[in-house]
């Protein structure tokens, strides 16, 4: 075989894998169906503003090894994610913390906030939360749920909050201190120079072919590598033969505005159901940009259909069960290994992707 590994997909998982294997003397070929590298962390430079083309990415981790790892490829700025939630004409701080609660109820102490939440959920009788709604209610009570969670979540996932898994809402911190940092992680920031540059550096000296799907590549070239690392959708790989896994897709309406500052924050969530988009990203604020113009993206969430870009796996019981079926097929493969958010059908953050890729490398 001409290569040790054919890596399908040049996103973070594929790039880390190829980089590490090259270091170990292995020959990799990376292919990607898009015309650019980087998968969904790809950013486009528009007159000095880096536009997160496939949705905002903020790097955060508590894993020191992963932090040191990514810092080989970029320095990180001091950006701390602190989204604003807009419900009608009311503005709240996220994640749910004392700033949110004091604005919501006109109170000032953690004791008062906890008392209100406890009173709101006392009658609901939730013991072990079985779904996202019960989880959210039991954590923050009915007011915060109604104003800041229900509408947003149903827009983002296109499903009733009672049909969604509880773990989704547990991604967000809940604090009874005045702290608007969206993440609890020890390390956080945006890479100076951008995400695309990181992937470029990882792929230095590695052969990359763009604009080619796995299927078309194999039809034309046959098998060229001992093993395949496949980071696309696992159900698509198997031609959906066990059924179609559900994903959410996202569409962005991006606009350049001739003003310095549109919304005063990188991320503003629109939490009521009636506004059709979930959030507006103002890209320059990730890097403290001072350009005289700005670029914003309205984010619309939709159910994934064949041909759309898959973004979020819908990890409810039905889909997880179907995925288990595909995983059983995957385990029988001697040459193909699946990785990344789509290959593993997991709501991975970037640090978890790196962790998984490094783990795979060491297991091989
Ligand atoms: N969420 C919410 N209101 C918000 C922000 C988030 O209810 O204003 C919920 C929603 O269910 C969402 C989940 O929290 O799917 C996780 O949000 P996160 O910001 O982690 O989503 P991502 O950045 O991955 O799109």
mmCIF file of C-alpha atoms and ligand atoms in Angstrom, residues 56 85 94 96 132 148-150 152-153 156-157 164 168-169 171-172 182-183 269 271 279 299 312 341 347 349, ligand 1:
data_model
loop_
_atom_site.group_PDB
_atom_site.id
_atom_site.type_symbol
_atom_site.label_atom_id
_atom_site.label_comp_id
_atom_site.label_asym_id
_atom_site.label_seq_id
_atom_site.Cartn_x
_atom_site.Cartn_y
_atom_site.Cartn_z
ATOM 1 C CA UNK A 56 -18.643 29.948 16.871
ATOM 2 C CA UNK A 85 -29.514 36.092 26.626
ATOM 3 C CA UNK A 94 -25.369 33.540 30.981
ATOM 4 C CA UNK A 96 -27.190 30.860 34.993
ATOM 5 C CA UNK A 132 -34.119 18.075 29.605
ATOM 6 C CA UNK A 148 -34.138 31.401 28.958
ATOM 7 C CA UNK A 149 -34.276 27.679 28.221
ATOM 8 C CA UNK A 150 -37.534 26.384 26.756
ATOM 9 C CA UNK A 152 -34.110 28.458 22.853
ATOM 10 C CA UNK A 153 -33.810 24.715 23.282
ATOM 11 C CA UNK A 156 -32.087 24.660 18.571
ATOM 12 C CA UNK A 157 -33.225 21.037 18.696
ATOM 13 C CA UNK A 164 -34.432 15.643 24.835
ATOM 14 C CA UNK A 168 -27.562 18.687 27.115
ATOM 15 C CA UNK A 169 -28.486 21.259 29.741
ATOM 16 C CA UNK A 171 -23.231 21.330 29.653
ATOM 17 C CA UNK A 172 -23.929 24.750 31.143
ATOM 18 C CA UNK A 182 -19.754 30.285 30.358
ATOM 19 C CA UNK A 183 -17.287 27.508 31.067
ATOM 20 C CA UNK A 269 -28.817 34.341 22.399
ATOM 21 C CA UNK A 271 -34.276 32.843 23.833
ATOM 22 C CA UNK A 279 -28.287 33.554 18.335
ATOM 23 C CA UNK A 299 -27.827 31.318 13.344
ATOM 24 C CA UNK A 312 -25.196 18.205 16.234
ATOM 25 C CA UNK A 341 -18.185 14.090 16.311
ATOM 26 C CA UNK A 347 -21.667 15.926 21.136
ATOM 27 C CA UNK A 349 -16.250 19.679 22.325
HETATM 28 N N1 LIG B 1 -29.337 26.631 26.317
HETATM 29 C C1 LIG B 1 -30.475 27.311 26.652
HETATM 30 N N2 LIG B 1 -30.481 28.673 26.602
HETATM 31 C C2 LIG B 1 -29.393 29.383 26.234
HETATM 32 C C3 LIG B 1 -28.215 28.690 25.908
HETATM 33 C C4 LIG B 1 -28.225 27.308 25.948
HETATM 34 O O1 LIG B 1 -31.490 26.717 26.981
HETATM 35 O O2 LIG B 1 -29.467 30.620 26.179
HETATM 36 C C5 LIG B 1 -29.373 25.150 26.354
HETATM 37 C C6 LIG B 1 -29.838 24.570 25.036
HETATM 38 O O3 LIG B 1 -30.605 23.426 25.318
HETATM 39 C C7 LIG B 1 -28.553 24.177 24.371
HETATM 40 C C8 LIG B 1 -27.734 23.707 25.557
HETATM 41 O O4 LIG B 1 -28.099 24.604 26.594
HETATM 42 O O5 LIG B 1 -28.745 23.160 23.432
HETATM 43 C C9 LIG B 1 -26.239 23.683 25.343
HETATM 44 O O6 LIG B 1 -25.801 24.954 24.963
HETATM 45 P P1 LIG B 1 -24.331 25.197 24.388
HETATM 46 O O7 LIG B 1 -24.076 26.650 24.455
HETATM 47 O O8 LIG B 1 -23.404 24.270 25.054
HETATM 48 O O9 LIG B 1 -24.531 24.773 22.863
HETATM 49 P P2 LIG B 1 -23.479 24.893 21.647
HETATM 50 O O10 LIG B 1 -22.606 26.053 21.941
HETATM 51 O O11 LIG B 1 -22.776 23.573 21.581
HETATM 52 O O12 LIG B 1 -24.338 25.129 20.453
#
